[in-house]
Coordinates of C-alpha atoms in Angstrom, one line a residue:
X1 CA 114.8 59.4 68.1
X2 CA 112.3 59.3 71.0
X3 CA 113.0 57.4 74.1
X4 CA 110.5 55.1 75.6
X5 CA 109.9 57.4 78.6
X6 CA 109.5 60.5 76.4
X7 CA 107.0 58.7 74.1
X8 CA 105.2 57.5 77.2
X9 CA 104.9 60.9 78.7
X10 CA 103.3 62.3 75.5
X11 CA 100.5 59.7 75.6
X12 CA 97.2 61.2 76.6
X13 CA 96.0 60.4 80.0
X14 CA 92.4 59.3 80.7
X15 CA 90.0 62.2 80.1
X16 CA 89.0 63.6 83.5
X17 CA 86.0 65.6 82.1
X18 CA 83.2 65.8 84.7
X19 CA 85.5 64.7 87.5
X20 CA 85.6 66.8 90.7
X21 CA 89.1 67.6 92.2
X22 CA 88.5 69.3 95.5
X23 CA 86.6 72.5 94.7
X24 CA 87.1 72.2 91.0
X25 CA 84.7 70.5 88.5
X26 CA 86.6 69.7 85.3
X27 CA 84.5 70.7 82.3
X28 CA 86.7 69.9 79.3
X29 CA 90.3 69.3 78.3
X30 CA 92.1 72.4 76.9
X31 CA 95.5 70.9 76.1
X32 CA 98.4 68.9 77.3
X33 CA 102.1 69.2 77.8
X34 CA 105.0 67.0 78.9
X35 CA 104.1 66.9 82.6
X36 CA 100.4 67.7 82.7
X37 CA 97.0 68.1 81.1
X38 CA 95.1 71.3 81.4
X39 CA 91.3 71.5 81.8
X40 CA 88.8 74.2 81.9
X41 CA 87.1 73.9 85.2
X42 CA 84.5 75.5 87.4
X43 CA 85.6 76.5 90.9
X44 CA 82.4 75.5 92.6
X45 CA 82.7 77.7 95.8
X46 CA 83.3 80.9 93.8
X47 CA 81.3 80.0 90.7
X48 CA 84.1 81.0 88.3
X49 CA 86.0 79.5 85.5
X50 CA 89.7 78.5 86.0
X51 CA 92.3 76.4 84.3
X52 CA 93.3 73.3 86.2
X53 CA 96.6 71.6 85.4
X54 CA 96.7 68.0 86.4
X55 CA 100.0 66.1 86.8
X56 CA 100.1 63.0 84.6
X57 CA 99.5 59.9 86.7
X58 CA 102.6 58.1 85.5
X59 CA 104.7 60.9 87.0
X60 CA 103.2 60.8 90.5
X61 CA 105.5 57.9 91.5
X62 CA 108.6 60.0 90.7
X63 CA 109.2 62.5 93.5
X64 CA 111.4 64.7 91.4
X65 CA 108.5 65.3 88.9
X66 CA 106.1 66.0 91.8
X67 CA 108.6 68.4 93.3
X68 CA 109.2 70.2 90.0
X69 CA 105.4 70.5 89.4
X70 CA 104.9 72.0 92.9
X71 CA 107.9 74.3 92.4
X72 CA 106.4 75.6 89.2
X73 CA 103.2 76.4 91.1
X74 CA 105.0 78.2 93.9
X75 CA 107.2 80.2 91.6
X76 CA 104.3 81.4 89.5
X77 CA 102.1 82.1 92.6
X78 CA 104.9 84.4 93.9
X79 CA 104.5 86.6 90.8
X80 CA 101.8 89.2 90.6
X81 CA 101.9 90.8 87.1
X82 CA 99.2 91.5 84.5
X83 CA 101.2 89.6 81.9
X84 CA 101.6 86.4 83.9
X85 CA 98.9 83.8 84.4
X86 CA 98.0 83.9 88.1
X87 CA 98.2 80.7 90.1
X88 CA 95.2 80.5 92.5
X89 CA 95.9 77.2 94.4
X90 CA 97.6 73.9 94.4
X91 CA 95.9 70.7 95.5
X92 CA 95.8 67.0 95.9
X93 CA 92.6 64.9 95.4
X94 CA 91.8 61.3 94.5
X95 CA 95.6 60.7 94.3
X96 CA 96.1 63.4 91.8
X97 CA 98.1 66.6 92.0
X98 CA 96.9 69.8 90.4
X99 CA 97.4 73.5 90.0
X100 CA 94.4 75.8 89.6
X101 CA 95.2 79.0 87.8
X102 CA 93.6 81.9 86.0
X103 CA 91.7 80.9 82.9
X104 CA 92.8 83.1 79.9
X105 CA 90.0 83.2 77.3
X106 CA 91.8 83.2 73.9
X107 CA 94.5 81.2 72.3
X108 CA 98.2 80.6 72.6
X109 CA 100.6 82.3 70.2
X110 CA 101.3 79.0 68.4
X111 CA 97.6 78.6 67.6
X112 CA 97.4 82.3 66.6
X113 CA 100.3 81.9 64.2
X114 CA 99.0 78.7 62.7
X115 CA 95.6 80.4 62.0
X116 CA 96.6 83.9 61.0
X117 CA 100.3 83.7 60.0
X118 CA 102.7 86.4 61.2
X119 CA 101.0 89.4 62.9
X120 CA 101.2 92.9 61.7
X121 CA 104.1 94.9 63.1
X122 CA 102.1 96.9 65.7
X123 CA 100.6 93.6 67.1
X124 CA 104.0 91.8 67.0
X125 CA 105.6 94.7 69.0
X126 CA 102.8 94.6 71.5
X127 CA 103.2 90.9 72.1
X128 CA 107.0 91.2 72.4
X129 CA 106.6 94.2 74.8
X130 CA 104.2 92.3 77.1
X131 CA 106.3 89.1 77.1
X132 CA 109.4 91.2 77.9
X133 CA 107.6 92.9 80.8
X134 CA 106.5 89.6 82.2
X135 CA 110.0 88.1 81.9
X136 CA 111.5 91.2 83.5
X137 CA 109.1 90.9 86.5
X138 CA 109.9 87.2 86.9
X139 CA 113.6 88.0 86.6
X140 CA 113.3 90.8 89.2
X141 CA 111.8 88.2 91.5
X142 CA 114.7 85.7 90.8
X143 CA 112.5 83.4 88.7
X144 CA 113.6 82.2 85.3
X145 CA 111.0 80.9 82.8
X146 CA 112.7 77.7 81.6
X147 CA 110.3 77.1 78.6
X148 CA 109.4 80.3 76.9
X149 CA 107.8 79.3 73.5
X150 CA 104.7 80.2 71.5
X151 CA 102.7 77.5 73.3
X152 CA 103.3 79.2 76.6
X153 CA 102.3 82.7 75.5
X154 CA 98.6 83.2 75.8
X155 CA 96.8 86.0 73.9
X156 CA 93.5 87.0 75.4
X157 CA 90.6 88.1 73.2
X158 CA 91.3 91.8 73.8
X159 CA 95.0 91.4 73.0
X160 CA 96.4 91.1 76.5
X161 CA 99.4 88.7 76.6
X162 CA 100.0 86.4 79.5
X163 CA 102.9 84.0 80.0
X164 CA 102.0 80.5 81.4
X165 CA 103.9 77.4 82.4
X166 CA 106.8 78.4 84.6
X167 CA 108.1 74.7 84.6

């Protein structure tokens, strides 16, 4: 059974499309998780696409959630690996907290599996190898990914795999 708080945290927050958060203009919602919603955004100063993860407003009042959100950003930002989504900045604007990170054009592993079913063996081995390399790099840096699951494994259009969401 779901608790009131858990059910509340899964409720979609107001759509922030077309809002400006610092240097980032939010273009469209890409997805949502337990703590945040993710938007495709344009970083105005550099004229590039990024993913902006916005902490849910109902969690802002709880300092432990804010701390965990910022900890995730700092942990991921400390990692520089081709199979880990790169954090580019953290920020606060209009009373909201956000993380700007590399935008991976493609889909997550869960979406891939839902659309295509299990991959052929060579592709499955490639995904597993890339995930293992990313987790090894994180482990070598003393960082543990606490939520590894198909939703947090991104597959770019050319097959490169990147792990996201070091919450």
